[in-house]
XYZ file of C-alpha atoms in Angstrom:
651
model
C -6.832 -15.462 20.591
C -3.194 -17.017 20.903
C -3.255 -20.777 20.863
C -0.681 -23.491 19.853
C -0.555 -26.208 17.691
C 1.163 -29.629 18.658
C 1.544 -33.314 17.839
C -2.665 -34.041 18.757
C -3.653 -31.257 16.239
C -2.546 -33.426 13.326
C -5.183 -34.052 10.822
C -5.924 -37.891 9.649
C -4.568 -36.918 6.181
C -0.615 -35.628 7.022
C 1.289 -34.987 4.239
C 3.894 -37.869 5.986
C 0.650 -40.431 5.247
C 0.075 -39.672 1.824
C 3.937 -39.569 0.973
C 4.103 -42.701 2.258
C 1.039 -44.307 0.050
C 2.359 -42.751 -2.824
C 6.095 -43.794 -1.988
C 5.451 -47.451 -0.764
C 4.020 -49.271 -4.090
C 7.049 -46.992 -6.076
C 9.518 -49.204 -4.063
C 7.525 -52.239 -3.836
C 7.388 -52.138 -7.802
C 11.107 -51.670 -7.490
C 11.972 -54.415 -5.368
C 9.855 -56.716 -7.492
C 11.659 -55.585 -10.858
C 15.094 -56.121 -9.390
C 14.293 -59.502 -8.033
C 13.333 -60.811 -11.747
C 16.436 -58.917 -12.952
C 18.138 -61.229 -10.266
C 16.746 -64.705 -11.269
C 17.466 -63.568 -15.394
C 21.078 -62.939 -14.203
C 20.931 -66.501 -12.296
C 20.168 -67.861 -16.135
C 22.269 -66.705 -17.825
C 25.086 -67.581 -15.086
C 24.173 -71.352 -15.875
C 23.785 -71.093 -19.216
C 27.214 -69.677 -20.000
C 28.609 -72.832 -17.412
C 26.922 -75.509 -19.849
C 28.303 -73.644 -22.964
C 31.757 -73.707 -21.708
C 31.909 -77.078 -19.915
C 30.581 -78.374 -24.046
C 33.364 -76.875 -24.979
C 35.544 -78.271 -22.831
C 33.934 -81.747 -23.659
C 34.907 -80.504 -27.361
C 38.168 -79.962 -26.471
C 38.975 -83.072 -25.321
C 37.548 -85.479 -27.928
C 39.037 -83.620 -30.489
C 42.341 -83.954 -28.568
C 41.428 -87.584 -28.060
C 40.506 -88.402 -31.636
C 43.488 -86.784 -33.101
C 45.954 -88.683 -30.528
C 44.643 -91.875 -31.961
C 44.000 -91.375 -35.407
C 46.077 -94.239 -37.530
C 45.496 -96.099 -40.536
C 42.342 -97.479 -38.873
C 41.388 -94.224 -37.876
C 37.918 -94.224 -38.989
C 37.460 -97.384 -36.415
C 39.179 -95.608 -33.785
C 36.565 -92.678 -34.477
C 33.810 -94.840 -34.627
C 34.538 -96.458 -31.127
C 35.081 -92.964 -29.670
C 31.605 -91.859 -31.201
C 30.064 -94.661 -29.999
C 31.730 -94.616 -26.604
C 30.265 -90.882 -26.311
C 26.457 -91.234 -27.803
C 26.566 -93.871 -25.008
C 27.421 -92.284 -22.482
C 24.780 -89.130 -23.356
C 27.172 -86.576 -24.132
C 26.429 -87.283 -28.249
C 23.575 -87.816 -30.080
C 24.389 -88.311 -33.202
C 28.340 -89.124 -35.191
C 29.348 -88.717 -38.381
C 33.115 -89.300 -39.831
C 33.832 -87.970 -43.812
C 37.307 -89.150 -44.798
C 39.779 -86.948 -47.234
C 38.325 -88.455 -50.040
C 34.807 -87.228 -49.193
C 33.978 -90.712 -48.441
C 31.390 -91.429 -45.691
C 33.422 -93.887 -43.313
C 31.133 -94.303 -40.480
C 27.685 -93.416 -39.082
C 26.093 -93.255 -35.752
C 22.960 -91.747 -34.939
C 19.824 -90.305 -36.786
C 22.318 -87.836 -38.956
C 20.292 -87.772 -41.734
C 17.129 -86.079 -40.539
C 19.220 -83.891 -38.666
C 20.501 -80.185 -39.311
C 23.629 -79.304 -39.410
C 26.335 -81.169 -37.147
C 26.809 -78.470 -33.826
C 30.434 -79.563 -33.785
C 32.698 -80.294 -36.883
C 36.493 -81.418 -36.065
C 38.941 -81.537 -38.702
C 41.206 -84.620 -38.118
C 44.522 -85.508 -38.824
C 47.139 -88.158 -38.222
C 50.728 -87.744 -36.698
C 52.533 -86.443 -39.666
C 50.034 -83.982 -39.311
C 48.178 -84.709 -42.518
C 44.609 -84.651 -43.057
C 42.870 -87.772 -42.942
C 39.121 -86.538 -42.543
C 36.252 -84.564 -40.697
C 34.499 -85.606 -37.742
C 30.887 -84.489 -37.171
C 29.085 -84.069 -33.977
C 26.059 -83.537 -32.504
C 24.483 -82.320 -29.056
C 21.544 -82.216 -27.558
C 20.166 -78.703 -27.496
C 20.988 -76.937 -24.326
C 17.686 -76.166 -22.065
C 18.364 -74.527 -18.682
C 15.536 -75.386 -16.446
C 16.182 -72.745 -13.253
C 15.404 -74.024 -10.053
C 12.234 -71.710 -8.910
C 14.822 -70.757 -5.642
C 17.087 -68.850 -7.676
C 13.716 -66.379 -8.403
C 11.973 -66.451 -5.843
C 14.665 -66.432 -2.947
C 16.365 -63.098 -4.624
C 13.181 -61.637 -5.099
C 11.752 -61.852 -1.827
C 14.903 -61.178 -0.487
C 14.930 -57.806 -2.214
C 11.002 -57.032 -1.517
C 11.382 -57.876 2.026
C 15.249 -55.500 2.279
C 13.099 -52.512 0.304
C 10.283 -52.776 2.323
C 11.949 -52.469 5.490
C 13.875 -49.557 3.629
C 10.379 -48.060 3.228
C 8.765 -48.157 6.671
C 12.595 -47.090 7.826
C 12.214 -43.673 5.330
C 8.582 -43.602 6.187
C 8.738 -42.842 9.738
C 12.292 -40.833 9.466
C 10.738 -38.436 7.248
C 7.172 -38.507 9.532
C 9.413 -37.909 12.708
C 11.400 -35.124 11.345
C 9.679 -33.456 8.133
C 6.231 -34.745 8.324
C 5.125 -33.767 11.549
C 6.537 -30.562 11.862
C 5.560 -29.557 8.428
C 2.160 -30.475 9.828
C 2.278 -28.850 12.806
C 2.716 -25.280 10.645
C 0.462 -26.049 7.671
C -2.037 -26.347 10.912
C -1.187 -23.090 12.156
C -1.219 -21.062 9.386
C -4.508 -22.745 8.294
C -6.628 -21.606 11.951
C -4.695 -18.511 11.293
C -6.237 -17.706 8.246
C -9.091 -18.721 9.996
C -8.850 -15.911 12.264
C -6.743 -17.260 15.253
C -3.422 -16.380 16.274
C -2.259 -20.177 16.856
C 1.719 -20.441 16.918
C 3.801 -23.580 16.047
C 5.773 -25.229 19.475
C 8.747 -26.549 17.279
C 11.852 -26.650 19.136
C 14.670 -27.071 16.248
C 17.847 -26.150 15.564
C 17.297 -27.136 11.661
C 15.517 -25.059 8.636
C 12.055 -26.049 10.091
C 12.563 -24.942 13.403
C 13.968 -21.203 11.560
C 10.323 -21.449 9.421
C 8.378 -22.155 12.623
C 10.550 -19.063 15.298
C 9.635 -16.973 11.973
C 6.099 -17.577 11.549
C 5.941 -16.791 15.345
C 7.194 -13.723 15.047
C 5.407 -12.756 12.518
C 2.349 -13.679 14.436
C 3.859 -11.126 17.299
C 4.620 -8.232 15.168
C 1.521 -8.840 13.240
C -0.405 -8.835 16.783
C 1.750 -5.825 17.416
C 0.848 -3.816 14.320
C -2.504 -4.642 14.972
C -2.719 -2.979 17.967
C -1.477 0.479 16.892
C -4.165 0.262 14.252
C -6.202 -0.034 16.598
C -4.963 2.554 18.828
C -4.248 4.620 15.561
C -8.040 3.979 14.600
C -9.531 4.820 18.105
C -7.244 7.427 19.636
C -5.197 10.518 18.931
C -1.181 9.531 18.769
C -0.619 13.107 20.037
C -3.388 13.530 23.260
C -4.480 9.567 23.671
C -8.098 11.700 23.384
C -10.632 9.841 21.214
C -10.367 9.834 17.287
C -12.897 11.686 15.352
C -14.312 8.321 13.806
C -14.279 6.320 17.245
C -15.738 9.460 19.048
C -18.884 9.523 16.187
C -18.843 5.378 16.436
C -19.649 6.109 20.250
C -21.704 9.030 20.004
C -23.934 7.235 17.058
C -23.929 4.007 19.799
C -25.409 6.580 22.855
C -27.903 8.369 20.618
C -29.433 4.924 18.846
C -29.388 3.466 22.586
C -32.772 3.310 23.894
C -32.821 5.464 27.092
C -34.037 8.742 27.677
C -30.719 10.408 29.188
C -30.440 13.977 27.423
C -26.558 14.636 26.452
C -24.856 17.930 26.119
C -22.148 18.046 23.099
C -19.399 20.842 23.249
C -17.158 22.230 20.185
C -13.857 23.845 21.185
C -11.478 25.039 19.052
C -8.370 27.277 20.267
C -8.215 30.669 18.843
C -4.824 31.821 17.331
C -3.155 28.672 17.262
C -2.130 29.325 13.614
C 0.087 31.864 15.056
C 1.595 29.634 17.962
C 2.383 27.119 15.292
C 4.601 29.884 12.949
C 5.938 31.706 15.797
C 6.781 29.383 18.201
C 7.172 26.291 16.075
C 5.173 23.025 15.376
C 7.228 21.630 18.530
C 5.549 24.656 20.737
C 2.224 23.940 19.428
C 2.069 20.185 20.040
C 3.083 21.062 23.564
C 0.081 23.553 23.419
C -2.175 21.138 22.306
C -1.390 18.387 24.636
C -1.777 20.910 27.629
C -5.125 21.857 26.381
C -5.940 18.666 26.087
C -4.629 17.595 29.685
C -6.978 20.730 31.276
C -9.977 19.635 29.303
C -9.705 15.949 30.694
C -9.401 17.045 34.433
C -11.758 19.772 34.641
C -14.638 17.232 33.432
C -15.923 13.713 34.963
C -13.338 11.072 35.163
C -15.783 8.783 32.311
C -16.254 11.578 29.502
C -15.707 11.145 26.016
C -13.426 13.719 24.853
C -12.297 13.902 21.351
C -9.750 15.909 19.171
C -11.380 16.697 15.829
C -9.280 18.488 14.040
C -5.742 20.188 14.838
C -6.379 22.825 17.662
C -10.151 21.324 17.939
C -11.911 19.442 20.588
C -15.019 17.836 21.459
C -16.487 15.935 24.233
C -19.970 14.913 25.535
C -21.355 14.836 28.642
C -24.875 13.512 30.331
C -26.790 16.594 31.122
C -27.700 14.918 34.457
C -24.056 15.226 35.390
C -22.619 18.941 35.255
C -25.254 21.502 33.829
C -24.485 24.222 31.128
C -22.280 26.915 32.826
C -20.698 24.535 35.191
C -19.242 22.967 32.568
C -18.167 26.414 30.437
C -17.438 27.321 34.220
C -14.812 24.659 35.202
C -13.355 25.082 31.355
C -12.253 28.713 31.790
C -11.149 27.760 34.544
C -9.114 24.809 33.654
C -7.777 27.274 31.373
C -6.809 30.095 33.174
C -3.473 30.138 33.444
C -0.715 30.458 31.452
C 1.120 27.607 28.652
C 4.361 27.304 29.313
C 6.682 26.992 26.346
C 10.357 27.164 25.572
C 10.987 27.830 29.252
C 9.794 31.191 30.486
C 7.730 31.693 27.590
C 4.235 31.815 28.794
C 1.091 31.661 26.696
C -2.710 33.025 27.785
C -5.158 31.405 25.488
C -8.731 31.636 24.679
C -11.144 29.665 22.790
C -14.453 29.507 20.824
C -17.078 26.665 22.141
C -19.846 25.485 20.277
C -22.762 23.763 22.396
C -26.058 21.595 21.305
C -28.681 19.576 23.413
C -29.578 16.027 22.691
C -32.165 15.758 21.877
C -33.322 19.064 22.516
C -31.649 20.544 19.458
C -30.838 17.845 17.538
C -32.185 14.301 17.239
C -29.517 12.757 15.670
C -25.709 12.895 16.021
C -24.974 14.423 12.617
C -27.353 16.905 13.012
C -26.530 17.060 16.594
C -22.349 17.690 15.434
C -23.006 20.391 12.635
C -25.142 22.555 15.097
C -22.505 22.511 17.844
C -19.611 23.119 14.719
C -22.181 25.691 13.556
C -22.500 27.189 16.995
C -18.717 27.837 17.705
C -18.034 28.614 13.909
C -20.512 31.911 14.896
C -18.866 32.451 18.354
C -15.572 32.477 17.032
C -16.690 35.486 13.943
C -18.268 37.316 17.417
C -15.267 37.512 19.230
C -14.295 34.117 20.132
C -13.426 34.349 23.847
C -15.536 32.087 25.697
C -18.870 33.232 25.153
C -22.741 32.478 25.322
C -23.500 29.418 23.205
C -27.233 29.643 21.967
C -26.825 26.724 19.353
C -30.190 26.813 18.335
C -30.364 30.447 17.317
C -26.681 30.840 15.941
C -27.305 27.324 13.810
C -30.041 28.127 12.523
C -28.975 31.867 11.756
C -26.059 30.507 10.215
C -27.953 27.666 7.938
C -30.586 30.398 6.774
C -27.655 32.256 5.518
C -26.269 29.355 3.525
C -29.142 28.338 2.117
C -29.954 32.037 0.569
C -26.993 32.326 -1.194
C -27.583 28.628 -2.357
C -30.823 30.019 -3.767
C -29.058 33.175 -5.071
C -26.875 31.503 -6.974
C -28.885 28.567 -8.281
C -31.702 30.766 -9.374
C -30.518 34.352 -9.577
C -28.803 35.354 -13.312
C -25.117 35.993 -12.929
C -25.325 39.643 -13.625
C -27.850 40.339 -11.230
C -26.913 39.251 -8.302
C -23.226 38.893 -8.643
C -20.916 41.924 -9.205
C -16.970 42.197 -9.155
C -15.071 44.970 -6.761
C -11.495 45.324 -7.119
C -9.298 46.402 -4.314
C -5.644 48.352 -5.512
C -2.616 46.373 -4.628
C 0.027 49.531 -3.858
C 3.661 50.231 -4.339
C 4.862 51.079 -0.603
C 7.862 52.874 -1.857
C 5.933 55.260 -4.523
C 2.312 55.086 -3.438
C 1.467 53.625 -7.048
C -0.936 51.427 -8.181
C 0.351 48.251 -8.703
C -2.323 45.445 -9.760
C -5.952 44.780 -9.083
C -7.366 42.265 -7.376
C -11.060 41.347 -8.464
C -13.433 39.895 -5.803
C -16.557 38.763 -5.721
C -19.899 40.298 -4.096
C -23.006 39.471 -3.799
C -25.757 42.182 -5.393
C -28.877 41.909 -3.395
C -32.048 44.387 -3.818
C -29.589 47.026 -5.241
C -27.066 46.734 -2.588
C -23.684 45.068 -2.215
C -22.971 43.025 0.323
C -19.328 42.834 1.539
C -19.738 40.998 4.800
C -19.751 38.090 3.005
C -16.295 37.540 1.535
C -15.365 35.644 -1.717
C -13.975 32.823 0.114
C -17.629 32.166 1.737
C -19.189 32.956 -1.823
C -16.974 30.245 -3.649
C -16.744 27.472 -1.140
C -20.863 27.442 -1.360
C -20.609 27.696 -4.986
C -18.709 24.563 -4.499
C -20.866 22.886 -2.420
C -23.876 23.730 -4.995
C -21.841 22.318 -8.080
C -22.217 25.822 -9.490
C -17.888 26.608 -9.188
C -17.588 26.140 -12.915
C -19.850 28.227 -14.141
C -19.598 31.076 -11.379
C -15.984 31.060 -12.250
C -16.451 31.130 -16.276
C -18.683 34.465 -15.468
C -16.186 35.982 -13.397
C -13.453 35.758 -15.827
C -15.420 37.061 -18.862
C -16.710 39.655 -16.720
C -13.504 40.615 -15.284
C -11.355 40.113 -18.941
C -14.820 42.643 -20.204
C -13.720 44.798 -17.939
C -9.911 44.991 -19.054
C -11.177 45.532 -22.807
C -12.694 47.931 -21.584
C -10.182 50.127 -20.293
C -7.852 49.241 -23.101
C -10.424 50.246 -25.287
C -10.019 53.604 -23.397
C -6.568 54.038 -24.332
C -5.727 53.134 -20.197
C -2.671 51.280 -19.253
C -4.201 48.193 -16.928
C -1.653 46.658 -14.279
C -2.118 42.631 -13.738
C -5.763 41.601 -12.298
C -5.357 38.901 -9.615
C -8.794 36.096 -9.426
C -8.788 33.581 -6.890
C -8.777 29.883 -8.466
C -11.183 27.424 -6.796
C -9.254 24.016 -6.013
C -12.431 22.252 -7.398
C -11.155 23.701 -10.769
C -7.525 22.329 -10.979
C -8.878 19.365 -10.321
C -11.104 19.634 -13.575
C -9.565 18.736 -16.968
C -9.518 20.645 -19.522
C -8.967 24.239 -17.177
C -5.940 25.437 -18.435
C -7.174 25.287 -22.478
C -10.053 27.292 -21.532
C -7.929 29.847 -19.540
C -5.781 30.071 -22.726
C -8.694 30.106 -25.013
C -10.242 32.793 -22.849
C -7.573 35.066 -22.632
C -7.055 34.575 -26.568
C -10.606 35.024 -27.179
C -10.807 38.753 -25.161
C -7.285 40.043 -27.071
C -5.427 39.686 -23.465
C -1.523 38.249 -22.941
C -1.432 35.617 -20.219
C 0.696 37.821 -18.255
C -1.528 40.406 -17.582
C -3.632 37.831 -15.637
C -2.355 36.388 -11.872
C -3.997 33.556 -11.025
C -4.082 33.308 -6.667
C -4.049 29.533 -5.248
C -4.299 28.700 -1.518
C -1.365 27.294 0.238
C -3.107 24.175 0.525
C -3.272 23.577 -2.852
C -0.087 24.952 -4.069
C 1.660 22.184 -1.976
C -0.382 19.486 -3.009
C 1.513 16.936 -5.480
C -1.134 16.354 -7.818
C -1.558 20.381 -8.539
C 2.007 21.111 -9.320
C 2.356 20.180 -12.710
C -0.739 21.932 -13.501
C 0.400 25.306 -11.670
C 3.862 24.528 -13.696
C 2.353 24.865 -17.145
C 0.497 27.699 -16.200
C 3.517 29.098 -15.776
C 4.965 28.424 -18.844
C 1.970 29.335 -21.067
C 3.007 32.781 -19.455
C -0.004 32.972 -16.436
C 1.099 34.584 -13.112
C 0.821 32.322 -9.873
C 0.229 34.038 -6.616
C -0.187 31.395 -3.579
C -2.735 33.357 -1.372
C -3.378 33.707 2.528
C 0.334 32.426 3.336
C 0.285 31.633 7.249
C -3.326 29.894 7.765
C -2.340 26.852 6.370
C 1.138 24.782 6.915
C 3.834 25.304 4.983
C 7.781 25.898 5.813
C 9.758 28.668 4.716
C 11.506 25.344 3.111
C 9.019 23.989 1.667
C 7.535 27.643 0.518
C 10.796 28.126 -1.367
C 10.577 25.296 -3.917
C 7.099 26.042 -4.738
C 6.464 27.631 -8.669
C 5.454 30.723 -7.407
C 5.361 33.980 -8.868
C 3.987 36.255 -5.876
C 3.463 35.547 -2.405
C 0.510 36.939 -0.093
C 1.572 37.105 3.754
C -2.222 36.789 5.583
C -3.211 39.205 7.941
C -3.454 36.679 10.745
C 0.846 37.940 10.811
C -0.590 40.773 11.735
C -3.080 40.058 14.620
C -0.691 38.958 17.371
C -0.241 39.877 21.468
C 0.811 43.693 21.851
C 4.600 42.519 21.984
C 5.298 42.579 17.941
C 8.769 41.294 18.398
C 8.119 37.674 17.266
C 5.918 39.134 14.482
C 8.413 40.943 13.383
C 11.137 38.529 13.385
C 9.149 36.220 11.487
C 7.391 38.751 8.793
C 11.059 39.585 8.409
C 12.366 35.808 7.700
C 9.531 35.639 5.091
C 10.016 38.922 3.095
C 13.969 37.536 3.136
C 13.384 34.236 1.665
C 11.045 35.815 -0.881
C 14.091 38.261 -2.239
C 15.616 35.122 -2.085
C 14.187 33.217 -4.202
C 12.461 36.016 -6.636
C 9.049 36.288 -5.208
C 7.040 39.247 -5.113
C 5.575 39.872 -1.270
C 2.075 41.441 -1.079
C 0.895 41.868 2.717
C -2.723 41.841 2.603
C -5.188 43.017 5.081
C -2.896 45.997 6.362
C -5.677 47.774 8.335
C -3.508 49.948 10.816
C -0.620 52.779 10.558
C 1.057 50.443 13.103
C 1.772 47.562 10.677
C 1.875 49.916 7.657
C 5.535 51.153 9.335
C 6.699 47.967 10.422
C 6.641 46.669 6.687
C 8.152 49.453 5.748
C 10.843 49.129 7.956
C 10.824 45.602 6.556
C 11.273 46.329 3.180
C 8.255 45.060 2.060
C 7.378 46.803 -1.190
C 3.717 45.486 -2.219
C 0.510 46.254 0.620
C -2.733 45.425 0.112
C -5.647 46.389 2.495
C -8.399 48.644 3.836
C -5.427 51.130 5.697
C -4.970 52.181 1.583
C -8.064 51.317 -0.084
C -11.065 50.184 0.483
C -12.367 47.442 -2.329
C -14.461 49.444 -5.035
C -16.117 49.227 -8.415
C -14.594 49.401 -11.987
C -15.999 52.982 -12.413
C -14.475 53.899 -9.230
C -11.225 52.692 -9.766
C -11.329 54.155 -13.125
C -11.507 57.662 -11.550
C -9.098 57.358 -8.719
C -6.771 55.622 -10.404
C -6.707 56.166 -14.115
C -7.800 59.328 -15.115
């Protein structure tokens, strides 16, 4: 709300008002204390005049008495005393010859202090004939009350007007528009966006222009937060939060309208992203994006989830279930144009669930439709039949076993470790082990479900720590064992959960582990997910690893989002190039070209380059064309037990 504050918004109690209360009786007090200094000033004026016009009066009968003075001095004196009692300017006379001889007397002298004149006389031959005592009346200065009183009001009335004068000078130009922005900021705070109307050229009108901008840039940052908040900066689609806000707001509404929710997520884009570029793929993305929104109804919420994944919702009344997948694969049909005449045919997995038909609440509602697509897209992932009851629940009943195999089961019996050779291209040698982890169920191994799967539920369960203690001491068993056998054991790779360099205390009880079974650090590489190799809180950790003399391999390189850049200055020891470089369009040219920058910048930079999940002679000769001197995958062998590789490979 964007008000503005002027002279009526003034509250009773300005800050001009109370400086004038507080200022007022300061001056007032002021005035009052200058006027008495004024009328003391007066008195003293007159009292000096009396003092000096005595002394003139001195002056003169001295000058008088000694003019005269004769053998009958002491009669002259006397008449010249007597002359001045009269006449009120003496009160009392006294004349002492030479001889010390009291010649004459007028006046109360006796009861008397001492004389406030004495005047040495003498005659014309300049000789001393006697002393001449004289007294005054005491000198009282009565002031007339006008010499106080005039001054003083004079000066109460001049600092008054001084006072009202400052007063409304400083409530004209400091007061009011001080006022006017303590006002705003105050129903700011409140809430409102109220802006000052000040127009000066001075240091208040420069406060006032900048507290209204603020207010415009704060207005403006609050929109993008809001936008930021609600909407995808890439697509304008929906955020995830907003899109959940809205879904939660259509499910807790109380009408009966059934809703269809959709999951879409674009398969390959991983490999758009490194072969093309970022660039390429936000152009991708935006396309997608643009297809979704027209093939559907002008009002439908459409989200974008996650980077290459969408979702929307939909009233069932509107479009039913294969018009919709219908006008989709459609939508999407043709080809993405990219860097010019580059053109792109892309598929995608959808997940689908029913409100409230399969769900009757949105989270439920959003994991069955994520569940859904998650399935489609392990299937084959091109557009097909979306059963999101079945394939959620198939999915969830999964989970939940190995929840309960691994909470309840013991370690030994229902987990077992395969290892799967990591080969020397160039001599067809083993070259290390990597250990994985199976499940052992009713005597069988089960190898559809991969470690990854395995440790991100153990994860989930709060069982990581554990699992992962077992693994090592069953895996470092295993290398005692074989150098118990007099055999010669190449470096065993284990894949680190991120939950665990997270945890304190992991790299003492790798050391103390290692210690503990007689192995050197070096023997032992641990593997770390690109994710967490370029995190900044991990890298000190993966640093001292390194230095207590542990191996770092960053696994699956190319599903998540590094740069060859940023991959160089990582503390790596070996680097695993995914097999999703592998599993491109029948042209290999771009694969090529890029497997070829990465083996490169590993030379480069002293990495080791293992290319995992090699499954066909096709890619087995382009890396060695490439140079590429460690494979790992089914096309050599298969992953197998510690008796196994025993046989093949050590005896």
């Amino acid at each position: 709300m964007n008000t503005r504050v002027d002279d009526h918004d003034l509250t009773k109690t300005s800050l001009s008002r109370r400086l004038t209360l507080i200022i007022a009786p300061i001056l007032l007090s002021i005035s009052l204390i200058a006027g008495y200094l004024v009328g003391l000033y007066s008195q003293k004026l007159e009292y000096q005049r009396l003092t000096e016009s005595r002394q003139d009066q001195t002056d003169n009968i001295t000058l008088l008495i000694t003019d005269q003075v004769s053998y009958y001095q002491y009669h002259v004196a006397s008449g010249i005393a007597e002359t001045l009692r009269r006449a009120g300017e003496v009160t009392a006379l006294e004349f002492i010859d030479n001889d010390d001889v009291r010649r004459v007397a007028v006046g109360d002298t006796d009861d008397r202090q001492t004389a406030t004149t004495s005047i040495e006389l003498l005659n014309r031959q300049q000789s001393f004939v006697g002393t001449l005592y004289l007294w005054f009346p005491e000198i009282d200065v009565v002031l007339d009350w006008r010499w106080v009183v005039i001054p003083l009001s004079s000066a109460a009335l001049l600092l008054l007007c001084l006072v009202a004068a400052m007063a409304f000078i400083w409530r004209k130009q400091v007061g009011t528009p001080l006022n006017l922005i303590y006002n705003a900021m105050r129903q700011t705070r409140g809430g409102r966006e109220v802006r000052v109307s000040l127009q000066r050229d001075d240091e208040l009108g420069y406060i006032a222009d900048n507290y209204n901008r603020m207010l415009d840039r704060l207005q403006e940052h609050r929109r993008e937060i809001e936008a930021m908040a609600h909407y995808d900066h890439l697509t304008g689609a929906s955020s995830q939060a907003y899109f959940i806000q809205r879904l939660e707001t259509l499910i807790n509404s109380k009408n009966t309208q059934s809703y269809e929710l959709y999951f879409i997520d674009i398969n390959r884009f991983k490999w758009i992203n490194d072969t093309y570029g970022h660039s390429a793929g936000d152009l991708v993305i935006k396309a997608f994006y643009e297809r979704i929104k027209a093939a559907l109804p002008p009002d439908t919420l459409i989200s974008r989830f996650g980077g290459d994944e969408f979702v929307f919702v939909i009233p069932t009344s509107e479009l039913d279930h294969q018009s919709v997948i219908a006008k989709i694969q459609l939508a999407q049909s043709a080809e993405f144009k990219i860097k010019g005449d580059i053109g792109l045919k892309l598929t995608a997995s959808i997940g689908h669930a029913n409100y409230p038909q399969d769900a009757g609440d949105f989270e439920l509602l959003l994991q069955k439709a994520d569940a859904a697509m998650y399935i489609n897209k392990r299937l084959s992932g091109n557009w097909n039949n979306l059963d999101a009851t079945t394939q959620y629940s198939s999915l969830n009943r999964e989970n939940q076993q190995i929840f309960a195999i691994l909470q309840h089961g013991n370690f030994e019996d229902v987990v077992t470790i395969e290892y799967q050779p990591i080969i020397n291209i160039d001599t067809n040698e083993l070259s290390a082990l990597e250990a994985l982890l199976r499940l052992h169920i009713d005597g069988k191994v089960i190898r559809n479900i991969s470690t990854e799967t395995i440790i991100h539920l153990a994860e989930k369960s709060g069982l990581i720590k554990n699992i992962d203690r077992q693994v090592r001491h069953a895996v470092y068993t295993q290398i005692q064992q074989w150098m118990a056998a007099g055999i010669s054991t190449p470096p065993v790779h284990l894949n680190i959960s991120p939950a665990l360099l997270s945890a304190s205390h992991f790299k003492q009880e790798l050391i103390k582990d290692t210690e503990q079974f007689g192995l050197k650090n070096r023997k032992i590489v641990l593997e770390i997910t690109e994710t967490v190799a370029v995190s900044t809180d991990a890298l000190p950790l993966i640093q001292s690893l390194r230095q207590s003399g542990f191996q770092v391999a960053l696994d699956d390189f190319g599903k998540g989002y590094s740069s060859l850049s940023t991959l160089a200055k990582l503390p790596i020891d070996i680097l695993k190039l995914d097999k999703e470089f592998f599993q491109c369009t029948e042209d290999q040219k771009e694969t090529i070209a890029l497997i070829r920058c990465v083996v490169d910048m590993a030379n480069a930079v002293g990495c080791r380059l293992i290319a995992e999940g090699v499954e066909h002679k096709q890619i087995h000769e382009a890396l060695v064309a490439l140079n590429c001197q460690y494979v790992q995958g089914n096309y050599y062998d298969f992953p197998m037990s510690a008796d196994d590789i025993k046989t093949k490979y050590f005896t």
